[in-house]
PDB file of C-alpha atoms in Angstrom:
ATOM      1  CA  MET G   1       0.514  12.309   1.171  1.00  0.00           C
ATOM      2  CA  ASN G   2      -2.349  13.945  -0.026  1.00  0.00           C
ATOM      3  CA  SER G   3      -3.271  11.722  -3.053  1.00  0.00           C
ATOM      4  CA  LEU G   4      -1.742   8.601  -1.735  1.00  0.00           C
ATOM      5  CA  SER G   5      -3.830   9.169   1.555  1.00  0.00           C
ATOM      6  CA  GLY G   6      -7.082   9.060  -0.711  1.00  0.00           C
ATOM      7  CA  LEU G   7      -6.291   5.536  -2.061  1.00  0.00           C
ATOM      8  CA  VAL G   8      -6.119   4.349   0.910  1.00  0.00           C
ATOM      9  CA  LYS G   9      -8.779   5.926   3.558  1.00  0.00           C
ATOM     10  CA  GLY G  10     -11.285   4.005   4.929  1.00  0.00           C
ATOM     11  CA  LYS G  11     -10.361   1.337   3.121  1.00  0.00           C
ATOM     12  CA  HIS G  12      -9.880  -2.561   4.295  1.00  0.00           C
ATOM     13  CA  HIS G  13      -6.804  -4.076   4.488  1.00  0.00           C
ATOM     14  CA  ALA G  14      -4.325  -1.298   2.518  1.00  0.00           C
ATOM     15  CA  LEU G  15      -2.154   1.346   5.504  1.00  0.00           C
ATOM     16  CA  LEU G  16      -0.388   4.404   4.681  1.00  0.00           C
ATOM     17  CA  SER G  17       3.145   5.420   6.462  1.00  0.00           C
ATOM     18  CA  PRO G  18       6.533   7.002   5.530  1.00  0.00           C
ATOM     19  CA  TYR G  19       9.025   5.283   6.144  1.00  0.00           C
ATOM     20  CA  PRO G  20      13.005   6.122   5.375  1.00  0.00           C
ATOM     21  CA  GLY G  21      15.390   4.925   3.285  1.00  0.00           C
ATOM     22  CA  LEU G  22      13.230   3.759   0.742  1.00  0.00           C
ATOM     23  CA  PRO G  23      14.550   3.066  -2.956  1.00  0.00           C
ATOM     24  CA  ALA G  24      11.485   5.701  -4.838  1.00  0.00           C
ATOM     25  CA  THR G  25       9.098   8.303  -3.461  1.00  0.00           C
ATOM     26  CA  VAL G  26       6.762   6.081  -3.617  1.00  0.00           C
ATOM     27  CA  VAL G  27       6.609   2.107  -3.125  1.00  0.00           C
ATOM     28  CA  ALA G  28       3.739  -0.055  -2.725  1.00  0.00           C
ATOM     29  CA  THR G  29       4.097  -3.962  -1.106  1.00  0.00           C
ATOM     30  CA  ALA G  30       1.843  -6.502  -1.692  1.00  0.00           C
ATOM     31  CA  TRP G  31       2.353 -10.102  -0.385  1.00  0.00           C
ATOM     32  CA  GLY G  32       5.867  -9.791  -2.952  1.00  0.00           C
ATOM     33  CA  ARG G  33       5.456  -7.566  -5.285  1.00  0.00           C
ATOM     34  CA  ARG G  34       6.667  -4.511  -4.977  1.00  0.00           C
ATOM     35  CA  LEU G  35       5.444  -1.283  -7.521  1.00  0.00           C
ATOM     36  CA  GLU G  36       8.329   1.744  -7.288  1.00  0.00           C
ATOM     37  CA  LEU G  37       7.549   4.757  -8.115  1.00  0.00           C
ATOM     38  CA  ASP G  38       8.219   8.699  -7.997  1.00  0.00           C
ATOM     39  CA  ASP G  39       5.133  10.133  -8.297  1.00  0.00           C
ATOM     40  CA  PRO G  40       2.762  10.310  -6.109  1.00  0.00           C
ATOM     41  CA  ALA G  41      -0.134  11.061  -8.757  1.00  0.00           C
ATOM     42  CA  ASP G  42       0.535   8.287 -10.615  1.00  0.00           C
ATOM     43  CA  PRO G  43      -2.466   6.183 -11.934  1.00  0.00           C
ATOM     44  CA  ARG G  44       0.152   2.970 -11.984  1.00  0.00           C
ATOM     45  CA  ILE G  45      -0.844   3.258  -7.817  1.00  0.00           C
ATOM     46  CA  ALA G  46      -4.441   3.449  -7.439  1.00  0.00           C
ATOM     47  CA  ARG G  47      -4.581  -0.239 -10.341  1.00  0.00           C
ATOM     48  CA  PHE G  48      -1.704  -1.862  -7.743  1.00  0.00           C
ATOM     49  CA  LEU G  49      -4.099  -1.204  -5.140  1.00  0.00           C
ATOM     50  CA  ASP G  50      -7.169  -2.831  -6.603  1.00  0.00           C
ATOM     51  CA  VAL G  51      -5.555  -5.724  -7.954  1.00  0.00           C
ATOM     52  CA  CYS G  52      -3.602  -6.260  -4.883  1.00  0.00           C
ATOM     53  CA  ARG G  53      -5.485  -5.589  -2.166  1.00  0.00           C
ATOM     54  CA  ALA G  54      -6.245  -8.938  -0.423  1.00  0.00           C
ATOM     55  CA  GLY G  55      -6.587 -10.119  -3.922  1.00  0.00           C
ATOM     56  CA  PRO G  56      -6.122 -13.911  -5.107  1.00  0.00           C
ATOM     57  CA  GLN G  57      -2.461 -13.973  -3.967  1.00  0.00           C
ATOM     58  CA  SER G  58      -2.414 -12.488  -0.451  1.00  0.00           C
ATOM     59  CA  VAL G  59      -1.855 -15.865   1.578  1.00  0.00           C
ATOM     60  CA  GLU G  60      -4.588 -15.156   3.798  1.00  0.00           C
ATOM     61  CA  LYS G  61      -7.180 -13.606   1.690  1.00  0.00           C
ATOM     62  CA  GLY G  62      -9.806 -11.379   3.591  1.00  0.00           C
ATOM     63  CA  ALA G  63      -7.554 -11.758   7.194  1.00  0.00           C
ATOM     64  CA  PRO G  64      -6.320  -8.312   9.204  1.00  0.00           C
ATOM     65  CA  CYS G  65      -3.784  -6.818   8.802  1.00  0.00           C
ATOM     66  CA  ALA G  66      -2.502  -6.718  12.588  1.00  0.00           C
ATOM     67  CA  GLY G  67       0.867  -6.654  14.207  1.00  0.00           C
ATOM     68  CA  GLY G  68       2.604  -3.872  12.159  1.00  0.00           C
ATOM     69  CA  VAL G  69       4.789  -1.749  14.118  1.00  0.00           C
ATOM     70  CA  GLY G  70       4.878   2.472  14.091  1.00  0.00           C
ATOM     71  CA  LYS G  71       2.747   4.367  13.707  1.00  0.00           C
ATOM     72  CA  PRO G  72       0.641   4.133   9.965  1.00  0.00           C
ATOM     73  CA  LEU G  73      -0.903   7.694   9.194  1.00  0.00           C
ATOM     74  CA  LEU G  74      -4.580   6.590   8.393  1.00  0.00           C
TER      75      LEU G  74
END
């Protein structure tokens, strides 16, 4: 979690939260896209966040993320 927290801490349009039952150690999701990885240090995670965070593919570009369930870590 520590290696991942640096990727989302202090950044808008991203959250980090453990979720049981996922198909891989790390699953990044954004607007119909999903990246499944077993290594939290994989550089593709940062690239995925850069490309997908509030990108042109988002349904409501620039809109805040609200109404989630559970308690995000960051």
